[in-house]
């Protein structure tokens, strides 16, 4: 399984803790793309873990990544 597929599965199951763990592993081995951060942030939102979701959005910006539509929706408090 790829990291992104694993993140997607975590999001669908609202397993925010596992999503954060996968993203942390990705950060140590490669540079995660916007979609990885967005899916992990969405998993945090589904798990009602807003502080973590917002922290991920900040990490995206700090890494020089541009927020995508999913990330912007998380920031606004809506998913679609």
Tab-separated table of N, CA and C in Angstrom:
chain	number	residue	atom	x	y	z
A	1	UNK	N	0.823	-1.193	0.000
A	1	UNK	CA	0.000	0.000	0.000
A	1	UNK	C	0.868	1.258	0.000
A	2	UNK	N	0.446	2.219	-0.716
A	2	UNK	CA	1.163	3.490	-0.709
A	2	UNK	C	0.744	4.308	0.509
A	3	UNK	N	1.550	5.296	0.813
A	3	UNK	CA	1.208	6.167	1.935
A	3	UNK	C	-0.128	6.865	1.709
A	4	UNK	N	-0.340	7.381	0.504
A	4	UNK	CA	-1.585	8.110	0.244
A	4	UNK	C	-2.806	7.207	0.348
A	5	UNK	N	-2.688	5.965	-0.097
A	5	UNK	CA	-3.806	5.023	0.033
A	5	UNK	C	-4.081	4.735	1.509
A	6	UNK	N	-3.021	4.611	2.287
A	6	UNK	CA	-3.185	4.380	3.728
A	6	UNK	C	-3.838	5.585	4.398
A	7	UNK	N	-3.419	6.789	4.006
A	7	UNK	CA	-4.034	8.000	4.554
A	7	UNK	C	-5.512	8.065	4.201
A	8	UNK	N	-5.833	7.711	2.972
A	8	UNK	CA	-7.229	7.722	2.537
A	8	UNK	C	-8.068	6.751	3.361
A	9	UNK	N	-7.519	5.572	3.618
A	9	UNK	CA	-8.238	4.588	4.436
A	9	UNK	C	-8.443	5.112	5.859
A	10	UNK	N	-7.431	5.773	6.402
A	10	UNK	CA	-7.558	6.359	7.745
A	10	UNK	C	-8.642	7.433	7.754
A	11	UNK	N	-8.674	8.249	6.730
A	11	UNK	CA	-9.684	9.301	6.641
A	11	UNK	C	-11.078	8.696	6.611
A	12	UNK	N	-11.276	7.700	5.768
A	12	UNK	CA	-12.598	7.073	5.645
A	12	UNK	C	-13.054	6.435	6.948
A	13	UNK	N	-12.093	5.959	7.740
A	13	UNK	CA	-12.419	5.321	9.016
A	13	UNK	C	-12.335	6.295	10.194
A	14	UNK	N	-12.083	7.567	9.909
A	14	UNK	CA	-11.926	8.606	10.935
A	14	UNK	C	-10.859	8.220	11.962
A	15	UNK	N	-9.785	7.636	11.485
A	15	UNK	CA	-8.663	7.243	12.335
A	15	UNK	C	-7.580	8.323	12.271
A	16	UNK	N	-7.855	9.436	12.899
A	16	UNK	CA	-6.977	10.592	12.816
A	16	UNK	C	-5.598	10.325	13.399
A	17	UNK	N	-5.531	9.550	14.477
A	17	UNK	CA	-4.233	9.282	15.096
A	17	UNK	C	-3.323	8.512	14.151
A	18	UNK	N	-3.891	7.508	13.461
A	18	UNK	CA	-3.109	6.744	12.502
A	18	UNK	C	-2.698	7.612	11.314
A	19	UNK	N	-3.596	8.496	10.887
A	19	UNK	CA	-3.269	9.397	9.776
A	19	UNK	C	-2.089	10.289	10.140
A	20	UNK	N	-2.085	10.816	11.354
A	20	UNK	CA	-0.963	11.646	11.796
A	20	UNK	C	0.333	10.837	11.854
A	21	UNK	N	0.224	9.595	12.293
A	21	UNK	CA	1.402	8.725	12.347
A	21	UNK	C	1.975	8.460	10.966
A	22	UNK	N	1.101	8.212	10.003
A	22	UNK	CA	1.549	7.972	8.629
A	22	UNK	C	2.216	9.226	8.069
A	23	UNK	N	1.603	10.370	8.290
A	23	UNK	CA	2.179	11.610	7.788
A	23	UNK	C	3.541	11.875	8.429
A	24	UNK	N	3.683	11.591	9.704
A	24	UNK	CA	4.971	11.744	10.383
A	24	UNK	C	6.017	10.832	9.753
A	25	UNK	N	5.640	9.589	9.474
A	25	UNK	CA	6.552	8.656	8.811
A	25	UNK	C	6.954	9.182	7.438
A	26	UNK	N	5.986	9.723	6.709
A	26	UNK	CA	6.277	10.277	5.391
A	26	UNK	C	7.282	11.417	5.489
A	27	UNK	N	7.126	12.268	6.473
A	27	UNK	CA	8.020	13.425	6.635
A	27	UNK	C	9.466	12.999	6.852
A	28	UNK	N	9.663	11.831	7.462
A	28	UNK	CA	11.028	11.354	7.719
A	28	UNK	C	11.656	10.717	6.489
A	29	UNK	N	10.828	10.256	5.547
A	29	UNK	CA	11.378	9.544	4.399
A	29	UNK	C	11.248	10.255	3.067
A	30	UNK	N	10.298	11.155	2.973
A	30	UNK	CA	10.078	11.867	1.714
A	30	UNK	C	9.342	13.164	2.020
A	31	UNK	N	9.153	13.958	0.996
A	31	UNK	CA	8.426	15.215	1.189
A	31	UNK	C	6.956	14.987	0.825
A	32	UNK	N	6.070	14.974	1.833
A	32	UNK	CA	4.647	14.763	1.533
A	32	UNK	C	4.100	15.870	0.635
A	33	UNK	N	3.204	15.493	-0.238
A	33	UNK	CA	2.547	16.457	-1.116
A	33	UNK	C	1.314	17.031	-0.427
A	34	UNK	N	0.733	18.007	-1.075
A	34	UNK	CA	-0.433	18.696	-0.534
A	34	UNK	C	-1.545	17.712	-0.194
A	35	UNK	N	-1.811	16.763	-1.071
A	35	UNK	CA	-2.926	15.834	-0.843
A	35	UNK	C	-2.741	15.033	0.444
A	36	UNK	N	-1.504	14.664	0.768
A	36	UNK	CA	-1.263	13.902	1.993
A	36	UNK	C	-1.629	14.731	3.225
A	37	UNK	N	-1.201	15.984	3.244
A	37	UNK	CA	-1.556	16.861	4.359
A	37	UNK	C	-3.069	17.081	4.428
A	38	UNK	N	-3.685	17.285	3.270
A	38	UNK	CA	-5.120	17.561	3.227
A	38	UNK	C	-5.939	16.387	3.735
A	39	UNK	N	-5.574	15.188	3.310
A	39	UNK	CA	-6.313	13.997	3.751
A	39	UNK	C	-6.116	13.779	5.249
A	40	UNK	N	-4.902	13.960	5.733
A	40	UNK	CA	-4.660	13.812	7.174
A	40	UNK	C	-5.434	14.871	7.963
A	41	UNK	N	-5.458	16.101	7.461
A	41	UNK	CA	-6.217	17.165	8.135
A	41	UNK	C	-7.706	16.842	8.140
A	42	UNK	N	-8.215	16.302	7.040
A	42	UNK	CA	-9.625	15.923	6.974
A	42	UNK	C	-9.946	14.810	7.962
A	43	UNK	N	-9.015	13.862	8.132
A	43	UNK	CA	-9.211	12.802	9.125
A	43	UNK	C	-9.296	13.406	10.527
A	44	UNK	N	-8.467	14.409	10.780
A	44	UNK	CA	-8.513	15.080	12.085
A	44	UNK	C	-9.844	15.801	12.283
A	45	UNK	N	-10.328	16.443	11.242
A	45	UNK	CA	-11.629	17.121	11.330
A	45	UNK	C	-12.728	16.108	11.631
A	46	UNK	N	-12.713	14.989	10.914
A	46	UNK	CA	-13.731	13.965	11.151
A	46	UNK	C	-13.666	13.421	12.577
A	47	UNK	N	-12.463	13.402	13.139
A	47	UNK	CA	-12.286	12.954	14.518
A	47	UNK	C	-12.446	14.070	15.528
A	48	UNK	N	-12.895	15.235	15.052
A	48	UNK	CA	-13.112	16.416	15.895
A	48	UNK	C	-11.837	16.863	16.604
A	49	UNK	N	-10.741	16.774	15.876
A	49	UNK	CA	-9.429	17.167	16.393
A	49	UNK	C	-8.952	18.406	15.646
A	50	UNK	N	-9.696	19.506	15.816
A	50	UNK	CA	-9.419	20.745	15.106
A	50	UNK	C	-8.011	21.276	15.321
A	51	UNK	N	-7.473	21.243	16.543
A	51	UNK	CA	-6.119	21.775	16.715
A	51	UNK	C	-5.090	21.073	15.819
A	52	UNK	N	-5.213	19.758	15.697
A	52	UNK	CA	-4.283	19.016	14.838
A	52	UNK	C	-4.496	19.373	13.366
A	53	UNK	N	-5.744	19.489	12.961
A	53	UNK	CA	-6.036	19.842	11.570
A	53	UNK	C	-5.429	21.201	11.228
A	54	UNK	N	-5.612	22.158	12.102
A	54	UNK	CA	-5.074	23.489	11.850
A	54	UNK	C	-3.550	23.499	11.900
A	55	UNK	N	-2.978	22.689	12.758
A	55	UNK	CA	-1.519	22.581	12.819
A	55	UNK	C	-0.969	22.032	11.498
A	56	UNK	N	-1.671	21.054	10.930
A	56	UNK	CA	-1.238	20.498	9.646
A	56	UNK	C	-1.288	21.545	8.542
A	57	UNK	N	-2.320	22.378	8.567
A	57	UNK	CA	-2.412	23.436	7.560
A	57	UNK	C	-1.234	24.399	7.704
A	58	UNK	N	-0.866	24.707	8.931
A	58	UNK	CA	0.300	25.552	9.169
A	58	UNK	C	1.585	24.890	8.700
A	59	UNK	N	1.678	23.583	8.912
A	59	UNK	CA	2.854	22.841	8.458
A	59	UNK	C	2.962	22.845	6.940
A	60	UNK	N	1.819	22.775	6.275
A	60	UNK	CA	1.817	22.834	4.812
A	60	UNK	C	2.416	24.150	4.337
A	61	UNK	N	1.948	25.213	4.919
A	61	UNK	CA	2.432	26.549	4.522
A	61	UNK	C	3.912	26.698	4.849
A	62	UNK	N	4.337	26.195	6.009
A	62	UNK	CA	5.742	26.275	6.400
A	62	UNK	C	6.633	25.476	5.451
A	63	UNK	N	6.088	24.406	4.881
A	63	UNK	CA	6.836	23.579	3.934
A	63	UNK	C	6.817	24.173	2.524
A	64	UNK	N	6.150	25.325	2.376
A	64	UNK	CA	6.100	25.975	1.073
A	64	UNK	C	5.060	25.402	0.133
A	65	UNK	N	4.128	24.630	0.693
A	65	UNK	CA	3.065	24.041	-0.121
A	65	UNK	C	1.869	24.988	-0.165
A	66	UNK	N	1.228	25.016	-1.299
A	66	UNK	CA	0.049	25.860	-1.450
A	66	UNK	C	-1.187	25.056	-1.064
A	67	UNK	N	-2.059	25.652	-0.272
A	67	UNK	CA	-3.267	24.970	0.175
A	67	UNK	C	-4.165	24.669	-1.019
A	68	UNK	N	-4.685	23.438	-1.058
A	68	UNK	CA	-5.622	23.067	-2.112
A	68	UNK	C	-7.047	23.291	-1.617
A	69	UNK	N	-8.014	22.949	-2.440
A	69	UNK	CA	-9.414	23.167	-2.105
A	69	UNK	C	-9.818	22.422	-0.838
A	70	UNK	N	-9.342	21.191	-0.683
A	70	UNK	CA	-9.667	20.412	0.521
A	70	UNK	C	-9.104	21.102	1.756
A	71	UNK	N	-7.854	21.538	1.680
A	71	UNK	CA	-7.235	22.207	2.825
A	71	UNK	C	-7.946	23.511	3.157
A	72	UNK	N	-8.314	24.255	2.140
A	72	UNK	CA	-9.042	25.499	2.383
A	72	UNK	C	-10.404	25.234	3.009
A	73	UNK	N	-11.049	24.157	2.590
A	73	UNK	CA	-12.335	23.785	3.182
A	73	UNK	C	-12.169	23.410	4.645
A	74	UNK	N	-11.095	22.701	4.952
A	74	UNK	CA	-10.811	22.343	6.356
A	74	UNK	C	-10.611	23.624	7.158
A	75	UNK	N	-9.857	24.559	6.591
A	75	UNK	CA	-9.605	25.820	7.297
A	75	UNK	C	-10.886	26.598	7.557
A	76	UNK	N	-11.821	26.502	6.644
A	76	UNK	CA	-13.097	27.217	6.796
A	76	UNK	C	-14.074	26.451	7.660
A	77	UNK	N	-13.784	25.205	7.952
A	77	UNK	CA	-14.681	24.408	8.788
A	77	UNK	C	-15.704	23.612	8.029
A	78	UNK	N	-15.505	23.483	6.730
A	78	UNK	CA	-16.434	22.724	5.895
A	78	UNK	C	-15.651	21.746	5.053
A	79	UNK	N	-16.258	20.611	4.807
A	79	UNK	CA	-15.693	19.641	3.867
A	79	UNK	C	-16.736	19.371	2.808
A	80	UNK	N	-16.278	19.155	1.626
A	80	UNK	CA	-17.233	18.908	0.567
A	80	UNK	C	-16.782	18.034	-0.509
